[in-house]
PDB file of C-alpha atoms in Angstrom:
ATOM      1  CA  UNK J 163     -63.553  12.998  24.076  1.00  0.00           C
ATOM      2  CA  UNK J 164     -64.820  12.061  27.507  1.00  0.00           C
ATOM      3  CA  UNK J 165     -64.303   8.497  28.753  1.00  0.00           C
ATOM      4  CA  UNK J 166     -66.627   6.806  31.211  1.00  0.00           C
ATOM      5  CA  UNK J 167     -65.417   4.782  34.193  1.00  0.00           C
ATOM      6  CA  UNK J 168     -66.194   1.129  34.832  1.00  0.00           C
ATOM      7  CA  UNK J 169     -67.872   0.458  38.169  1.00  0.00           C
ATOM      8  CA  UNK J 170     -68.730   4.103  38.835  1.00  0.00           C
ATOM      9  CA  UNK J 171     -71.410   4.847  41.453  1.00  0.00           C
ATOM     10  CA  UNK J 172     -74.930   5.879  40.481  1.00  0.00           C
ATOM     11  CA  UNK J 173     -74.699   9.663  40.827  1.00  0.00           C
ATOM     12  CA  UNK J 174     -78.048  11.411  40.273  1.00  0.00           C
ATOM     13  CA  UNK J 175     -76.719  14.961  40.586  1.00  0.00           C
ATOM     14  CA  UNK J 176     -78.462  17.103  37.979  1.00  0.00           C
ATOM     15  CA  UNK J 177     -76.618  19.604  35.787  1.00  0.00           C
ATOM     16  CA  UNK J 178     -77.569  22.877  34.166  1.00  0.00           C
ATOM     17  CA  UNK J 179     -77.156  22.052  30.482  1.00  0.00           C
ATOM     18  CA  UNK J 180     -75.068  24.283  28.245  1.00  0.00           C
ATOM     19  CA  UNK J 181     -76.628  25.506  24.994  1.00  0.00           C
ATOM     20  CA  UNK J 182     -76.858  22.804  22.321  1.00  0.00           C
ATOM     21  CA  UNK J 183     -74.047  24.393  20.293  1.00  0.00           C
ATOM     22  CA  UNK J 184     -71.625  24.320  23.273  1.00  0.00           C
ATOM     23  CA  UNK J 185     -70.130  20.822  23.133  1.00  0.00           C
ATOM     24  CA  UNK J 186     -67.728  21.315  26.058  1.00  0.00           C
ATOM     25  CA  UNK J 187     -68.011  19.907  29.552  1.00  0.00           C
ATOM     26  CA  UNK J 188     -69.167  16.476  30.642  1.00  0.00           C
ATOM     27  CA  UNK J 189     -71.523  14.528  28.393  1.00  0.00           C
ATOM     28  CA  UNK J 190     -75.086  14.987  29.616  1.00  0.00           C
ATOM     29  CA  UNK J 191     -78.228  12.896  29.067  1.00  0.00           C
ATOM     30  CA  UNK J 192     -81.827  13.966  29.503  1.00  0.00           C
ATOM     31  CA  UNK J 193     -83.722  12.740  32.545  1.00  0.00           C
ATOM     32  CA  UNK J 194     -86.584  11.416  30.420  1.00  0.00           C
ATOM     33  CA  UNK J 195     -84.192   8.771  29.079  1.00  0.00           C
ATOM     34  CA  UNK J 196     -83.788   7.378  32.592  1.00  0.00           C
ATOM     35  CA  UNK J 197     -87.560   7.381  33.023  1.00  0.00           C
ATOM     36  CA  UNK J 198     -87.771   5.276  29.865  1.00  0.00           C
ATOM     37  CA  UNK J 199     -85.071   2.903  31.152  1.00  0.00           C
ATOM     38  CA  UNK J 200     -87.170   2.362  34.261  1.00  0.00           C
ATOM     39  CA  UNK J 201     -90.246   1.758  32.103  1.00  0.00           C
ATOM     40  CA  UNK J 202     -88.767  -0.813  29.730  1.00  0.00           C
ATOM     41  CA  UNK J 203     -86.221  -2.498  31.987  1.00  0.00           C
ATOM     42  CA  UNK J 204     -87.484  -2.337  35.583  1.00  0.00           C
ATOM     43  CA  UNK J 205     -87.420  -6.130  35.820  1.00  0.00           C
ATOM     44  CA  UNK J 206     -83.696  -6.072  35.030  1.00  0.00           C
ATOM     45  CA  UNK J 207     -82.761  -3.291  37.470  1.00  0.00           C
ATOM     46  CA  UNK J 208     -81.165  -3.889  40.827  1.00  0.00           C
ATOM     47  CA  UNK J 209     -82.836  -2.283  43.863  1.00  0.00           C
ATOM     48  CA  UNK J 210     -80.002   0.285  43.848  1.00  0.00           C
ATOM     49  CA  UNK J 211     -80.717   1.255  40.220  1.00  0.00           C
ATOM     50  CA  UNK J 212     -84.471   1.450  40.853  1.00  0.00           C
ATOM     51  CA  UNK J 213     -83.821   3.733  43.818  1.00  0.00           C
ATOM     52  CA  UNK J 214     -81.532   5.960  41.716  1.00  0.00           C
ATOM     53  CA  UNK J 215     -84.100   6.104  38.900  1.00  0.00           C
ATOM     54  CA  UNK J 216     -86.767   7.183  41.401  1.00  0.00           C
ATOM     55  CA  UNK J 217     -84.687  10.320  42.140  1.00  0.00           C
ATOM     56  CA  UNK J 218     -84.423  11.377  38.480  1.00  0.00           C
ATOM     57  CA  UNK J 219     -86.386  14.381  37.224  1.00  0.00           C
ATOM     58  CA  UNK J 220     -87.384  13.704  33.585  1.00  0.00           C
ATOM     59  CA  UNK J 221     -86.849  17.391  32.745  1.00  0.00           C
ATOM     60  CA  UNK J 222     -83.339  17.622  34.218  1.00  0.00           C
ATOM     61  CA  UNK J 223     -79.947  16.666  32.757  1.00  0.00           C
ATOM     62  CA  UNK J 224     -77.559  14.096  34.236  1.00  0.00           C
ATOM     63  CA  UNK J 225     -73.957  13.097  33.682  1.00  0.00           C
ATOM     64  CA  UNK J 226     -73.720  10.426  30.985  1.00  0.00           C
ATOM     65  CA  UNK J 227     -71.857   8.269  33.483  1.00  0.00           C
ATOM     66  CA  UNK J 228     -75.184   7.478  35.160  1.00  0.00           C
ATOM     67  CA  UNK J 229     -76.526   5.826  32.006  1.00  0.00           C
ATOM     68  CA  UNK J 230     -73.231   4.045  31.409  1.00  0.00           C
ATOM     69  CA  UNK J 231     -73.236   2.646  34.962  1.00  0.00           C
ATOM     70  CA  UNK J 232     -76.778   1.336  34.482  1.00  0.00           C
ATOM     71  CA  UNK J 233     -75.923  -0.192  31.094  1.00  0.00           C
ATOM     72  CA  UNK J 234     -72.786  -1.776  32.573  1.00  0.00           C
ATOM     73  CA  UNK J 235     -75.044  -3.480  35.146  1.00  0.00           C
ATOM     74  CA  UNK J 236     -77.317  -4.744  32.347  1.00  0.00           C
ATOM     75  CA  UNK J 237     -74.410  -6.077  30.288  1.00  0.00           C
ATOM     76  CA  UNK J 238     -73.047  -7.964  33.311  1.00  0.00           C
ATOM     77  CA  UNK J 239     -76.414  -9.759  33.549  1.00  0.00           C
ATOM     78  CA  UNK J 240     -76.730 -10.359  29.794  1.00  0.00           C
ATOM     79  CA  UNK J 241     -74.541  -8.858  27.046  1.00  0.00           C
ATOM     80  CA  UNK J 242     -77.631  -8.398  24.831  1.00  0.00           C
ATOM     81  CA  UNK J 243     -79.598  -6.452  27.440  1.00  0.00           C
ATOM     82  CA  UNK J 244     -78.189  -2.991  26.619  1.00  0.00           C
ATOM     83  CA  UNK J 245     -79.263  -3.464  22.976  1.00  0.00           C
ATOM     84  CA  UNK J 246     -82.695  -4.653  24.088  1.00  0.00           C
ATOM     85  CA  UNK J 247     -83.182  -1.573  26.280  1.00  0.00           C
ATOM     86  CA  UNK J 248     -82.026   0.827  23.536  1.00  0.00           C
ATOM     87  CA  UNK J 249     -84.381  -0.792  21.038  1.00  0.00           C
ATOM     88  CA  UNK J 250     -87.425  -0.739  23.293  1.00  0.00           C
ATOM     89  CA  UNK J 251     -86.955   2.872  24.387  1.00  0.00           C
ATOM     90  CA  UNK J 252     -86.506   4.265  20.894  1.00  0.00           C
ATOM     91  CA  UNK J 253     -89.229   2.141  19.301  1.00  0.00           C
ATOM     92  CA  UNK J 254     -91.717   4.264  21.270  1.00  0.00           C
ATOM     93  CA  UNK J 255     -90.519   7.660  20.006  1.00  0.00           C
ATOM     94  CA  UNK J 256     -92.183   7.757  16.578  1.00  0.00           C
ATOM     95  CA  UNK J 257     -94.836  10.287  17.620  1.00  0.00           C
ATOM     96  CA  UNK J 258     -92.232  12.736  18.916  1.00  0.00           C
ATOM     97  CA  UNK J 259     -90.088  12.326  15.815  1.00  0.00           C
ATOM     98  CA  UNK J 260     -93.069  12.848  13.509  1.00  0.00           C
ATOM     99  CA  UNK J 261     -93.603  16.242  15.171  1.00  0.00           C
ATOM    100  CA  UNK J 262     -90.155  17.099  13.809  1.00  0.00           C
ATOM    101  CA  UNK J 263     -91.161  16.101  10.261  1.00  0.00           C
ATOM    102  CA  UNK J 264     -89.602  12.641  10.255  1.00  0.00           C
ATOM    103  CA  UNK J 265     -91.871  10.267   8.349  1.00  0.00           C
ATOM    104  CA  UNK J 266     -89.882   7.222   7.183  1.00  0.00           C
ATOM    105  CA  UNK J 267     -87.034   4.868   8.073  1.00  0.00           C
ATOM    106  CA  UNK J 268     -84.760   6.706   5.637  1.00  0.00           C
ATOM    107  CA  UNK J 269     -85.599  10.091   7.167  1.00  0.00           C
ATOM    108  CA  UNK J 270     -84.948   8.844  10.696  1.00  0.00           C
ATOM    109  CA  UNK J 271     -81.514   7.499   9.695  1.00  0.00           C
ATOM    110  CA  UNK J 272     -80.678  10.790   7.945  1.00  0.00           C
ATOM    111  CA  UNK J 273     -81.719  12.612  11.134  1.00  0.00           C
ATOM    112  CA  UNK J 274     -79.662  10.605  13.638  1.00  0.00           C
ATOM    113  CA  UNK J 275     -76.775  13.152  13.762  1.00  0.00           C
ATOM    114  CA  UNK J 276     -79.200  16.040  14.355  1.00  0.00           C
ATOM    115  CA  UNK J 277     -81.276  14.067  16.879  1.00  0.00           C
ATOM    116  CA  UNK J 278     -78.088  13.139  18.785  1.00  0.00           C
ATOM    117  CA  UNK J 279     -76.985  16.759  18.865  1.00  0.00           C
ATOM    118  CA  UNK J 280     -80.352  17.839  20.271  1.00  0.00           C
ATOM    119  CA  UNK J 281     -80.759  15.151  22.939  1.00  0.00           C
ATOM    120  CA  UNK J 282     -77.231  15.296  24.368  1.00  0.00           C
ATOM    121  CA  UNK J 283     -75.155  18.112  25.792  1.00  0.00           C
ATOM    122  CA  UNK J 284     -71.485  18.598  26.546  1.00  0.00           C
ATOM    123  CA  UNK J 285     -68.720  16.445  25.118  1.00  0.00           C
ATOM    124  CA  UNK J 286     -71.091  13.727  23.896  1.00  0.00           C
ATOM    125  CA  UNK J 287     -69.400  13.174  20.541  1.00  0.00           C
ATOM    126  CA  UNK J 288     -70.884  13.120  17.059  1.00  0.00           C
ATOM    127  CA  UNK J 289     -72.739  10.866  14.644  1.00  0.00           C
ATOM    128  CA  UNK J 290     -72.417  10.856  10.863  1.00  0.00           C
ATOM    129  CA  UNK J 291     -74.771   9.139   8.426  1.00  0.00           C
ATOM    130  CA  UNK J 292     -74.758   8.205   4.767  1.00  0.00           C
ATOM    131  CA  UNK J 293     -78.175   6.948   3.743  1.00  0.00           C
ATOM    132  CA  UNK J 294     -79.349   5.141   0.618  1.00  0.00           C
ATOM    133  CA  UNK J 295     -82.424   3.136  -0.301  1.00  0.00           C
ATOM    134  CA  UNK J 296     -83.170   0.772   2.603  1.00  0.00           C
ATOM    135  CA  UNK J 297     -79.673   1.094   4.016  1.00  0.00           C
ATOM    136  CA  UNK J 298     -77.476   3.441   6.014  1.00  0.00           C
ATOM    137  CA  UNK J 299     -73.918   3.665   7.227  1.00  0.00           C
ATOM    138  CA  UNK J 300     -73.668   5.424  10.561  1.00  0.00           C
ATOM    139  CA  UNK J 301     -70.456   6.389  12.281  1.00  0.00           C
ATOM    140  CA  UNK J 302     -70.584   7.122  15.989  1.00  0.00           C
ATOM    141  CA  UNK J 303     -67.641   8.930  17.500  1.00  0.00           C
ATOM    142  CA  UNK J 304     -69.069   9.176  20.984  1.00  0.00           C
ATOM    143  CA  UNK J 305     -68.344   7.775  24.455  1.00  0.00           C
ATOM    144  CA  UNK J 306     -71.654   5.994  25.101  1.00  0.00           C
ATOM    145  CA  UNK J 307     -72.443   2.277  25.095  1.00  0.00           C
ATOM    146  CA  UNK J 308     -72.427   1.128  21.466  1.00  0.00           C
ATOM    147  CA  UNK J 309     -74.671  -1.877  22.152  1.00  0.00           C
ATOM    148  CA  UNK J 310     -77.329   0.489  23.505  1.00  0.00           C
ATOM    149  CA  UNK J 311     -76.844   2.699  20.430  1.00  0.00           C
ATOM    150  CA  UNK J 312     -77.191  -0.316  18.132  1.00  0.00           C
ATOM    151  CA  UNK J 313     -80.509  -1.094  19.806  1.00  0.00           C
ATOM    152  CA  UNK J 314     -81.462   2.575  19.406  1.00  0.00           C
ATOM    153  CA  UNK J 315     -81.020   2.303  15.634  1.00  0.00           C
ATOM    154  CA  UNK J 316     -83.129  -0.867  15.506  1.00  0.00           C
ATOM    155  CA  UNK J 317     -85.884   0.754  17.582  1.00  0.00           C
ATOM    156  CA  UNK J 318     -85.924   3.922  15.482  1.00  0.00           C
ATOM    157  CA  UNK J 319     -86.194   1.922  12.250  1.00  0.00           C
ATOM    158  CA  UNK J 320     -88.832  -0.488  13.549  1.00  0.00           C
ATOM    159  CA  UNK J 321     -90.786   2.447  14.965  1.00  0.00           C
ATOM    160  CA  UNK J 322     -91.149   3.694  11.392  1.00  0.00           C
ATOM    161  CA  UNK J 323     -92.389   0.330  10.087  1.00  0.00           C
ATOM    162  CA  UNK J 324     -89.039  -0.944   8.782  1.00  0.00           C
ATOM    163  CA  UNK J 325     -89.039  -4.728   8.635  1.00  0.00           C
ATOM    164  CA  UNK J 326     -86.243  -7.280   8.742  1.00  0.00           C
ATOM    165  CA  UNK J 327     -83.896  -4.721  10.321  1.00  0.00           C
ATOM    166  CA  UNK J 328     -80.276  -5.806  10.298  1.00  0.00           C
ATOM    167  CA  UNK J 329     -77.456  -3.892  11.958  1.00  0.00           C
ATOM    168  CA  UNK J 330     -73.863  -4.933  11.458  1.00  0.00           C
ATOM    169  CA  UNK J 331     -71.575  -3.306  13.995  1.00  0.00           C
ATOM    170  CA  UNK J 332     -68.164  -3.325  12.352  1.00  0.00           C
ATOM    171  CA  UNK J 333     -65.211  -1.357  13.671  1.00  0.00           C
ATOM    172  CA  UNK J 334     -65.791  -0.505  17.325  1.00  0.00           C
ATOM    173  CA  UNK J 335     -64.339   2.071  19.698  1.00  0.00           C
ATOM    174  CA  UNK J 336     -64.309  -0.613  22.416  1.00  0.00           C
ATOM    175  CA  UNK J 337     -61.713  -2.404  20.305  1.00  0.00           C
ATOM    176  CA  UNK J 338     -59.639   0.717  19.653  1.00  0.00           C
ATOM    177  CA  UNK J 339     -61.252   1.992  16.436  1.00  0.00           C
ATOM    178  CA  UNK J 340     -61.549   5.798  16.129  1.00  0.00           C
ATOM    179  CA  UNK J 341     -65.356   5.438  15.866  1.00  0.00           C
ATOM    180  CA  UNK J 342     -68.047   2.753  15.763  1.00  0.00           C
ATOM    181  CA  UNK J 343     -69.523   1.852  12.391  1.00  0.00           C
ATOM    182  CA  UNK J 344     -73.079   0.602  12.065  1.00  0.00           C
ATOM    183  CA  UNK J 345     -74.233  -0.735   8.704  1.00  0.00           C
ATOM    184  CA  UNK J 346     -78.037  -0.757   8.772  1.00  0.00           C
ATOM    185  CA  UNK J 347     -80.281  -2.512   6.263  1.00  0.00           C
ATOM    186  CA  UNK J 348     -84.020  -2.896   6.298  1.00  0.00           C
ATOM    187  CA  UNK J 349     -87.065  -3.744   4.214  1.00  0.00           C
ATOM    188  CA  UNK J 350     -89.865  -1.251   3.767  1.00  0.00           C
ATOM    189  CA  UNK J 351     -93.540  -2.042   3.336  1.00  0.00           C
TER     190      UNK J 351
END
């Protein structure tokens, strides 16, 4: 699996994405994600990050290192900021997910592996989910920032009206585990 570098420059070179089923090559992220970062976190961005974000085409694909470099900047300012950004971006995606037939917190947690596969390209890893009533265990074997991904799960659940969302991030790849484990619990209306 690909590993990202600490302190890497903000490279906004776009890539031609391989087909979704081809999981080789560098991990790629969609440009719209960077647009959303600029929308929800502009106040936390350095002038250099804002300038890089201004060059991003929302319809293009970029090396995952770009997102990791931005999230590294956020974490240096405040360790909770990457989670905050992930939550606020994904909270806004309910309408798009409903177009795909997702209608509840349970359905969104069941769909995380498929969503991940569709919104990333290259060697971006995998997600697995086991979902029960008002709870889910998600395993993320992927190179991206797990605090951002934790916030993503919170935002997805809250976007579908889940209340009292709790995410426990147990074993972590940052600490040498083979994958990150997220235990999610929530209350429904």
